Coordinates of C-alpha atoms and ligand atoms in Angstrom, one line a residue:
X1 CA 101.2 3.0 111.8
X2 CA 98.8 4.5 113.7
X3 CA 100.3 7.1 115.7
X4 CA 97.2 8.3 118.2
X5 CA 97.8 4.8 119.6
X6 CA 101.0 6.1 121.1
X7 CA 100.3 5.4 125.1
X8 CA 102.2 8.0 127.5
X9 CA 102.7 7.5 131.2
X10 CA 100.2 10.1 132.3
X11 CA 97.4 8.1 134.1
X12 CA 100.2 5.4 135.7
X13 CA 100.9 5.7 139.7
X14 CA 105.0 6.2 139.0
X15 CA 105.6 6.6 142.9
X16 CA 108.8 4.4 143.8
X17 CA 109.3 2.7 140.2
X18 CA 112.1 2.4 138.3
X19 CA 111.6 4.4 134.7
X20 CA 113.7 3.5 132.4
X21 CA 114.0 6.8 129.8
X22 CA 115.8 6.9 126.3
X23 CA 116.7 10.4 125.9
X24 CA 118.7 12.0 123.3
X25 CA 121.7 13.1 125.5
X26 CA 124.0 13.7 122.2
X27 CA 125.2 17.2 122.3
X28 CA 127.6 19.5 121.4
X29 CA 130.9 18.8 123.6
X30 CA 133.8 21.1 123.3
X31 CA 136.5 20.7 125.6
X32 CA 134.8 18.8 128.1
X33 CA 131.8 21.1 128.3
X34 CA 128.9 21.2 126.9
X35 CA 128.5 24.0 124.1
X36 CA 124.6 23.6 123.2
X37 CA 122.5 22.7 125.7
X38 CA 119.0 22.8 124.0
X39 CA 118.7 18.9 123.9
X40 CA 119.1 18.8 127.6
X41 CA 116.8 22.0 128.2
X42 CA 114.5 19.8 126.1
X43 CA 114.5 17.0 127.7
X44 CA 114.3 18.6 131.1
X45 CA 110.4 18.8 131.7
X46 CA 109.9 14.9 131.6
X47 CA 112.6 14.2 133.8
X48 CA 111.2 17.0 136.1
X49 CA 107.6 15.4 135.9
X50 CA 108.7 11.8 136.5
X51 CA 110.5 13.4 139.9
X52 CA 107.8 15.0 141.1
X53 CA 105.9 11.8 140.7
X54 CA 108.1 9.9 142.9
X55 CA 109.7 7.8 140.2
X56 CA 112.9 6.9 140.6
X57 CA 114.2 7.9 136.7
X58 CA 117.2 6.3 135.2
X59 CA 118.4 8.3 131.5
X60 CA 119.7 6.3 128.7
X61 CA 121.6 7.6 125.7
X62 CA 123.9 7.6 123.2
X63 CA 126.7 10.0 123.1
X64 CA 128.7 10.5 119.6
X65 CA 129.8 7.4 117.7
X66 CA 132.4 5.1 119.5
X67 CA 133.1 2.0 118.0
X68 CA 130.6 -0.2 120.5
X69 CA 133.8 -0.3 123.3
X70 CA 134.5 2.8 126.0
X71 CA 136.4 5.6 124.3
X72 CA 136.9 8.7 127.2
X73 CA 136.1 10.9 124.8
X74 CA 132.6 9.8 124.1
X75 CA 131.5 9.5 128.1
X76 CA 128.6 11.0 129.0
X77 CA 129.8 12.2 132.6
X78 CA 130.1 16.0 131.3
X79 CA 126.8 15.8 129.9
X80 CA 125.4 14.7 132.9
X81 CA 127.5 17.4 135.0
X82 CA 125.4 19.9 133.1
X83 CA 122.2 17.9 133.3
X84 CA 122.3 18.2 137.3
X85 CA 123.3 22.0 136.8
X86 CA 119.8 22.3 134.7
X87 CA 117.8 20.8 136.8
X88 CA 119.0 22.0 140.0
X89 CA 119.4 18.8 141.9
X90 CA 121.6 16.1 142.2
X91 CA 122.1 13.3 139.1
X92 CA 124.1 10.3 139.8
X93 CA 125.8 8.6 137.0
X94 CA 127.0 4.9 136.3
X95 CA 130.1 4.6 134.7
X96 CA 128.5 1.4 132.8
X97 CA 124.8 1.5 131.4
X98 CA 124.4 -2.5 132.1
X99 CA 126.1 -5.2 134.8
X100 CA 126.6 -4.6 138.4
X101 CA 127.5 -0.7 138.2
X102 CA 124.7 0.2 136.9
X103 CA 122.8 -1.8 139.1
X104 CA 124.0 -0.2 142.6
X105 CA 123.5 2.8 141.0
X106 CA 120.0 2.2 140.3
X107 CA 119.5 0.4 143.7
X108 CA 120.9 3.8 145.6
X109 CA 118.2 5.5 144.1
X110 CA 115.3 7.0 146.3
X111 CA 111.8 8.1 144.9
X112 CA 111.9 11.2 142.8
X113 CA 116.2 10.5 142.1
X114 CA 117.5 10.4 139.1
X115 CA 120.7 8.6 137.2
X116 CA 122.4 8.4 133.7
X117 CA 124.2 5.9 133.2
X118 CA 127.2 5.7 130.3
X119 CA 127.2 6.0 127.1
X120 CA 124.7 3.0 125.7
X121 CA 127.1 2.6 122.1
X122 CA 130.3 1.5 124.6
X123 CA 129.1 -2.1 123.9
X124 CA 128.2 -3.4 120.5
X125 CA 124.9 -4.8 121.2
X126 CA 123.2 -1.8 121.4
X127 CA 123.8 -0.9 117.4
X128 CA 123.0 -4.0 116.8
X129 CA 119.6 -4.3 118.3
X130 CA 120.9 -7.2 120.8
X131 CA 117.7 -8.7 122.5
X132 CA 120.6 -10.2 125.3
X133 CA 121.9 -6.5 125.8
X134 CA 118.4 -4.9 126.2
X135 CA 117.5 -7.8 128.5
X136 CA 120.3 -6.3 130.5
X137 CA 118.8 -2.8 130.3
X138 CA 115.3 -4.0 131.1
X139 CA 116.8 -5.2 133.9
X140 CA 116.8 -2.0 135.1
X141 CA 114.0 -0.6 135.1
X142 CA 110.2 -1.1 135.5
X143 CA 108.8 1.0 132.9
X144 CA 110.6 2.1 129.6
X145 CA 109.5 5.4 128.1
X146 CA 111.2 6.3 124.5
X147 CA 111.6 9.9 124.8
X148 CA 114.3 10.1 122.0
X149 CA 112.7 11.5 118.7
X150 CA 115.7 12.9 117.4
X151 CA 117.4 9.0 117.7
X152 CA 113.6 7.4 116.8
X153 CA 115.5 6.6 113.1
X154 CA 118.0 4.6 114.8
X155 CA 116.6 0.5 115.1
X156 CA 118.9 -0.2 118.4
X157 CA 118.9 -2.1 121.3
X158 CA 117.2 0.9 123.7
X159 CA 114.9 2.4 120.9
X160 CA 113.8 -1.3 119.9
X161 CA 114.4 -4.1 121.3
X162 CA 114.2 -3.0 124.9
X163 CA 109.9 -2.2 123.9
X164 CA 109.6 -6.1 123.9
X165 CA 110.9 -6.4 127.4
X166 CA 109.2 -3.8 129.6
X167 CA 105.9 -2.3 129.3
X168 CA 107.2 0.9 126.9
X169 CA 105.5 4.2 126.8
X170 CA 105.9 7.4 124.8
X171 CA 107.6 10.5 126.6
X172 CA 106.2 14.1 126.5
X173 CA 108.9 15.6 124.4
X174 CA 108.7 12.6 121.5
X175 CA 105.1 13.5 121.9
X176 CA 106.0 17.2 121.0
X177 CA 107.9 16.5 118.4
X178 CA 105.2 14.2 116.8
X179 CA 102.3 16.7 117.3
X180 CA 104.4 19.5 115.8
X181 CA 105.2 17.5 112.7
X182 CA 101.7 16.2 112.3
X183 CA 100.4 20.1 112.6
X184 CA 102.1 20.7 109.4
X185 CA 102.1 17.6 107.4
X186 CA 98.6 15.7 107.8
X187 CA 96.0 18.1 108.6
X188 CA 97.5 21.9 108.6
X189 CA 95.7 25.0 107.6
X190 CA 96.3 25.9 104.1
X191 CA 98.3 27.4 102.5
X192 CA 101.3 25.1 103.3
X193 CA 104.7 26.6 102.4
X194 CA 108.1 24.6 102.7
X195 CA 111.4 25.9 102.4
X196 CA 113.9 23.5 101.7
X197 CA 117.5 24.4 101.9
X198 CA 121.0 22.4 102.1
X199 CA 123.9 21.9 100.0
X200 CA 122.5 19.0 97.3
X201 CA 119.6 17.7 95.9
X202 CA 121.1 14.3 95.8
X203 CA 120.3 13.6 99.5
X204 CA 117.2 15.8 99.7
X205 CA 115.6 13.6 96.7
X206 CA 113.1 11.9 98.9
X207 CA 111.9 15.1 101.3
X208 CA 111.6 17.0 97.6
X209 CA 109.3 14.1 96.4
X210 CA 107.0 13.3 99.4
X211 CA 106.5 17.4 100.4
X212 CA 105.5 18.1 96.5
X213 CA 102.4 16.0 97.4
X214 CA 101.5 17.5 100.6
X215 CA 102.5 21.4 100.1
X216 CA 101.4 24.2 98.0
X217 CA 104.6 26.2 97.8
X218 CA 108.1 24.6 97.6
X219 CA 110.8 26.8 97.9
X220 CA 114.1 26.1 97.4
X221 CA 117.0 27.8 98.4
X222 CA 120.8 26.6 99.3
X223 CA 122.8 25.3 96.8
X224 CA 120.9 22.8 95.9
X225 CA 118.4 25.4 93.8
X226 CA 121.2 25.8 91.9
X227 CA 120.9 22.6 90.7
X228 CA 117.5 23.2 89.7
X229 CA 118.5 26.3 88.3
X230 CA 121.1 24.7 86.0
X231 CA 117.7 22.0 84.9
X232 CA 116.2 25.2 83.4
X233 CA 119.7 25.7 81.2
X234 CA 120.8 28.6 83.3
X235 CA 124.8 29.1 83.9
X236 CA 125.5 28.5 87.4
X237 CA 129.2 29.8 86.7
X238 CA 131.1 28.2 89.5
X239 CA 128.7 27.6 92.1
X240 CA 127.9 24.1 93.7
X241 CA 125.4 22.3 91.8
X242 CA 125.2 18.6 90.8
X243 CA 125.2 18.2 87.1
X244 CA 124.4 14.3 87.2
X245 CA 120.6 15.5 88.9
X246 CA 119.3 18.0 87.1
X247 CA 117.1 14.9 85.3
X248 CA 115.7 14.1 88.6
X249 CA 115.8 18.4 89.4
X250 CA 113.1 18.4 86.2
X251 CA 111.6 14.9 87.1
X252 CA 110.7 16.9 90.9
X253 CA 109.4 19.8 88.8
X254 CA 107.3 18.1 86.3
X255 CA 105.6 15.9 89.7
X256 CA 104.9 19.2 91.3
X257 CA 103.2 20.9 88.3
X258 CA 101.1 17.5 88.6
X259 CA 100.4 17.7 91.9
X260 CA 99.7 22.0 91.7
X261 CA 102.8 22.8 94.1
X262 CA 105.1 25.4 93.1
X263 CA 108.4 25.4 93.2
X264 CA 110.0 28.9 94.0
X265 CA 113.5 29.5 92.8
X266 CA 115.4 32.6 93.2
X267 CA 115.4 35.4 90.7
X268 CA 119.0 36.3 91.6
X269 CA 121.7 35.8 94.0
X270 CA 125.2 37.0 96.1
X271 CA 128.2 35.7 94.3
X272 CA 131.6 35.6 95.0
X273 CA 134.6 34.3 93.4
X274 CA 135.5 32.3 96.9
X275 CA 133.6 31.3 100.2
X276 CA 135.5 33.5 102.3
X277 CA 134.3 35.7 105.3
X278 CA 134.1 39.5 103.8
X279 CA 135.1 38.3 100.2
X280 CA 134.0 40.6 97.8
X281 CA 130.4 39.5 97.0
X282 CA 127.7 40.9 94.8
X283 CA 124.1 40.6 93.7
X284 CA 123.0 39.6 90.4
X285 CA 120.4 38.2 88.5
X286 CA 120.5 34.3 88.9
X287 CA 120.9 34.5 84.6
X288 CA 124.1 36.6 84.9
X289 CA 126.0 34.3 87.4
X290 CA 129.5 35.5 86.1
X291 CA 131.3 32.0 85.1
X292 CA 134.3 32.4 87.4
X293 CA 131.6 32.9 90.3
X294 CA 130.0 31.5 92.6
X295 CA 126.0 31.7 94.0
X296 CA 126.8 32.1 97.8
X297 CA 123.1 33.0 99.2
X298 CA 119.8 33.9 97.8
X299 CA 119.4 37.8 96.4
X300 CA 117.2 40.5 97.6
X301 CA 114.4 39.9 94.8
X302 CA 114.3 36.5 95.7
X303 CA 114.3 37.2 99.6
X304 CA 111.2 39.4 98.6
X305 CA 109.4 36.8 97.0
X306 CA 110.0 34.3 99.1
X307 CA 109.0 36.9 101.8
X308 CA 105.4 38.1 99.6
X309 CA 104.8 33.9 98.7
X310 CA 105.1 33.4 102.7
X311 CA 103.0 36.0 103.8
X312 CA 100.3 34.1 101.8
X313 CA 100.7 30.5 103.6
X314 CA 99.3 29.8 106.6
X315 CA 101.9 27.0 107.4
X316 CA 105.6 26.8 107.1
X317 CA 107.6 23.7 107.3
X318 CA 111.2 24.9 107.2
X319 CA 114.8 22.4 106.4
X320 CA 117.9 24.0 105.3
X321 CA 119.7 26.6 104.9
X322 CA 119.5 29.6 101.8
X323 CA 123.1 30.4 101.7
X324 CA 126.4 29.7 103.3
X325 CA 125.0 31.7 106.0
X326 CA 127.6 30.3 108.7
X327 CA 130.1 33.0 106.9
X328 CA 129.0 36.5 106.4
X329 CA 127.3 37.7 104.0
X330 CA 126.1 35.4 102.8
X331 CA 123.4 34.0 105.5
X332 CA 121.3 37.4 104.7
X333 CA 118.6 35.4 102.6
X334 CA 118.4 32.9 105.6
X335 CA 118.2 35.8 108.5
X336 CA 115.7 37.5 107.1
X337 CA 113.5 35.3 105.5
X338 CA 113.8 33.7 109.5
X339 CA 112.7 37.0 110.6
X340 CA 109.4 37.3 108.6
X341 CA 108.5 33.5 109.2
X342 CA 108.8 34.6 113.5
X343 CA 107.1 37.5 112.9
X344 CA 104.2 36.3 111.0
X345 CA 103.8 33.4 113.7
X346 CA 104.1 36.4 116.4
X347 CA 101.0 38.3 115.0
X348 CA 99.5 35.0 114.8
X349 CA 99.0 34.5 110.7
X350 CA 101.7 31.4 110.5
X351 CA 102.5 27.8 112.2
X352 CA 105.9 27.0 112.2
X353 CA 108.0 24.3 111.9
X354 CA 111.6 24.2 111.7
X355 CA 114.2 21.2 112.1
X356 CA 117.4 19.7 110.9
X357 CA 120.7 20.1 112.6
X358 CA 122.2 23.1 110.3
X359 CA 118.5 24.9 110.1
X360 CA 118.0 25.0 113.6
X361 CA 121.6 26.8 113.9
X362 CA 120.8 29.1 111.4
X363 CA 117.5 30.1 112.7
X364 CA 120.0 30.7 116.0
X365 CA 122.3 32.9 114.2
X366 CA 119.2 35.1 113.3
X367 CA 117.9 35.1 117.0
X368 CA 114.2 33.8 116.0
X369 CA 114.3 29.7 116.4
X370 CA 112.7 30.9 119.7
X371 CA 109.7 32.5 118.0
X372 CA 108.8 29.7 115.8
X373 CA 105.8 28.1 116.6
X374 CA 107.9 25.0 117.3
X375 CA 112.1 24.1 116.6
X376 CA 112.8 20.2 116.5
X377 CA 115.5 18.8 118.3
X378 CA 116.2 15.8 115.1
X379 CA 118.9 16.2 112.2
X380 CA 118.5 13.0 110.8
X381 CA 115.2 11.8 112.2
X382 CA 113.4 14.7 111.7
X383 CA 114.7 14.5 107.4
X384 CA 113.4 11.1 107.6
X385 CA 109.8 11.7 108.9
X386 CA 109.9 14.4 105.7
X387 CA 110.8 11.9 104.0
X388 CA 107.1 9.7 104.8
X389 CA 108.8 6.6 106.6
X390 CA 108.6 5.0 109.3
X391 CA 111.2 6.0 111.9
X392 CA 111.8 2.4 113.7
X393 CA 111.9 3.9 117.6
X394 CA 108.3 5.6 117.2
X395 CA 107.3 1.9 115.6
X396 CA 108.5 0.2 118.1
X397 CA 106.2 2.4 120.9
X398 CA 102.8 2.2 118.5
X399 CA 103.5 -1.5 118.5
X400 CA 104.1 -1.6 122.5
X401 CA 100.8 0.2 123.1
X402 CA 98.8 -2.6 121.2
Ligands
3PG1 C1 121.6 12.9 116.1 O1 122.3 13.7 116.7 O2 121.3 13.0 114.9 C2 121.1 11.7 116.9 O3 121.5 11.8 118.3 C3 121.4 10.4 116.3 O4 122.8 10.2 116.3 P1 123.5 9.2 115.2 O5 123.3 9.9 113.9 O6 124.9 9.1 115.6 O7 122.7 7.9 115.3
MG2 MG1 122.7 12.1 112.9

């Protein structure tokens, strides 16, 4: 897939046509209102762009996972509320995103306007890649521009099957997102670090294996390193670790050696005999993990290292979490190694790239996502792109442009 053939609507007159965008509207709801907005505030510039070129823009998304029928819980009207409230100017919305209410709605609009329309997963086609249900989106519009990285994994009906209708372009912030990943992965100043975090090595298997061959440092923190930990015969007491993979654990250690990537354990750790907020937790050596404990977070020798192995990489990739850091204290290996990653990309010594739904939050709790060199909006696209494939809605775009 060659991704530089990616076309974007730049050199196009937009003035009084109908642009279809896929956006990632899914966010945060709670009670009706939108709790994290950064998606939107994302997604905002595009829209922004296409108004001031006198295109009349019509969003598509998904919202949550309803069952391919309406479900009020899953509509996208709040989202939208907040949308207009972002942008500063009015946004109509469609209670259906196909058939005749969709249509007026897209008819009212006047150059510069902009619509979403529900929820795309209220009718079953659109999971299923339905070439009659994107005919009924393509209907729509006169352009379609995919602007939904964090859904590019997803082979639907509006990532897909709608590029074979309309003439399909790349939006800016898919662009973003693309250009940030390929900054790290295929040609990025040396040394490359990655820190890989998250609960088990079981689903992280595939990242582990495809970033050996590309980076020079691997360092693993969460409790999957104690999986890794108990490979190398140590007692992980307690903690969370997946006896059935330390085989592949050594298997990803042995293909690193190969490839001359280290992988960087920690020395020691906070335990605790329960994942409790305040519960009495402790440092110690990662060899004298007491058997009725459990490893909680990274210790302070192995923030330190991780801390003196970063400050020799030019390039950080970052995914995952170092501890439980969601309950205190045990997100202190996260926080500060998140501190010394923003302030090495302030003075200017680090690029850096962090996504995945529970890293981004994390790098939030520690107040530096902001001073990363870029934060992704994709859980589960942005995992697979680690992982090398090919996400099917960034296909589908390459394959449009030919
Ligand atoms: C996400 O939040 O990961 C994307 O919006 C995709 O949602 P999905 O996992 O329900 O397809
Ligand atoms: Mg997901």
């Amino acid at each position: 897939m060659d991704l530089d053939k990616l076309r974007t609507t730049a050199c196009l007159d937009l003035n009084g046509k109908r642009v279809l965008v896929r956006a990632d509207l899914n966010v945060p709801v709670k009670d009706g209102e939108v709790s994290d907005a950064t998606r939107l505030e994302r997604v905002l510039p595009g829209l922004q762009d296409l108004a001031q070129r006198g295109a009349k823009g019509i969003v598509i998304s998904h919202f949550g996972r309803p069952k391919g029928a309406p479900e009020a819980e899953f509509s996208l009207r709040p989202v939208a509320d907040k949308l207009a409230e972002l942008l500063r100017r009015p946004v109509a919305f469609a209670s259906d995103c196909i058939g005749s209410v969709a249509e007026k709605a897209v008819a009212a609009l006047r150059p510069g306007g902009i619509a979403v329309l529900e929820n795309l997963r209220f009718h079953a086609g659109e999971e299923k890649n339905d070439p009659a249900f994107a005919a009924a989106l393509a209907k729509l519009g006169d352009i379609f521009v995919g602007d939904a990285f964090s859904t590019a994994h997803r082979a639907h009906a509006s990532t897909d099957a709608i590029t074979r209708l309309l003439p399909s372009y790349a939006g800016p912030l898919l662009i973003e997102e693309i250009a940030a990943l390929r900054s790290v992965l295929d040609k990025p100043e040396r040394p490359v670090a990655a820190v890989v975090g998250g609960a088990k090595v079981s689903t992280k298997i595939p990242v582990l294996t495809n970033l050996l061959a590309k980076v020079d440092k691997l360092i693993i923190g969460g409790g999957m390193a104690n999986t890794f930990l108990l490979a190398q015969g140590v007692n992980v007491g307690r903690s969370l670790a997946e006896p059935d993979f330390t085989k592949t654990a050594l298997d990803i250690m042995h293909a690193a050696k190969a490839r001359s990537c280290e992988i960087v354990l920690p020395a020691d750790a906070v335990v605790a005999a329960k994942l409790e907020a305040g519960a009495a937790a402790r440092v110690c050596p990662v060899l004298e993990t007491p058997p009725d404990q459990m490893i909680l977070d990274v210790g302070p020798k192995a923030i330190a290292h991780y801390i003196d192995v970063l400050s020799r990489c030019r390039t950080l990739l970052w995914n995952g979490p170092l501890g439980a850091f969601e309950i205190a204290p045990f997100g202190e290996g996260t926080f500060r190694l998140g501190r010394a990653a923003a302030a090495a990309t302030a003075a200017g010594k680090l690029t850096s790239v962090a996504g995945g739904g529970d890293t981004v939050a994390a790098l939030n709790a520690a107040g530096v996502a902001d001073q990363f060199t870029y934060v992704s909006t994709a859980g589960g696209a942005f995992l697979e792109w680690l992982e090398g494939r090919e996400l099917p809605g960034i296909a589908a775009l390459v394959r449009a442009a030919r």
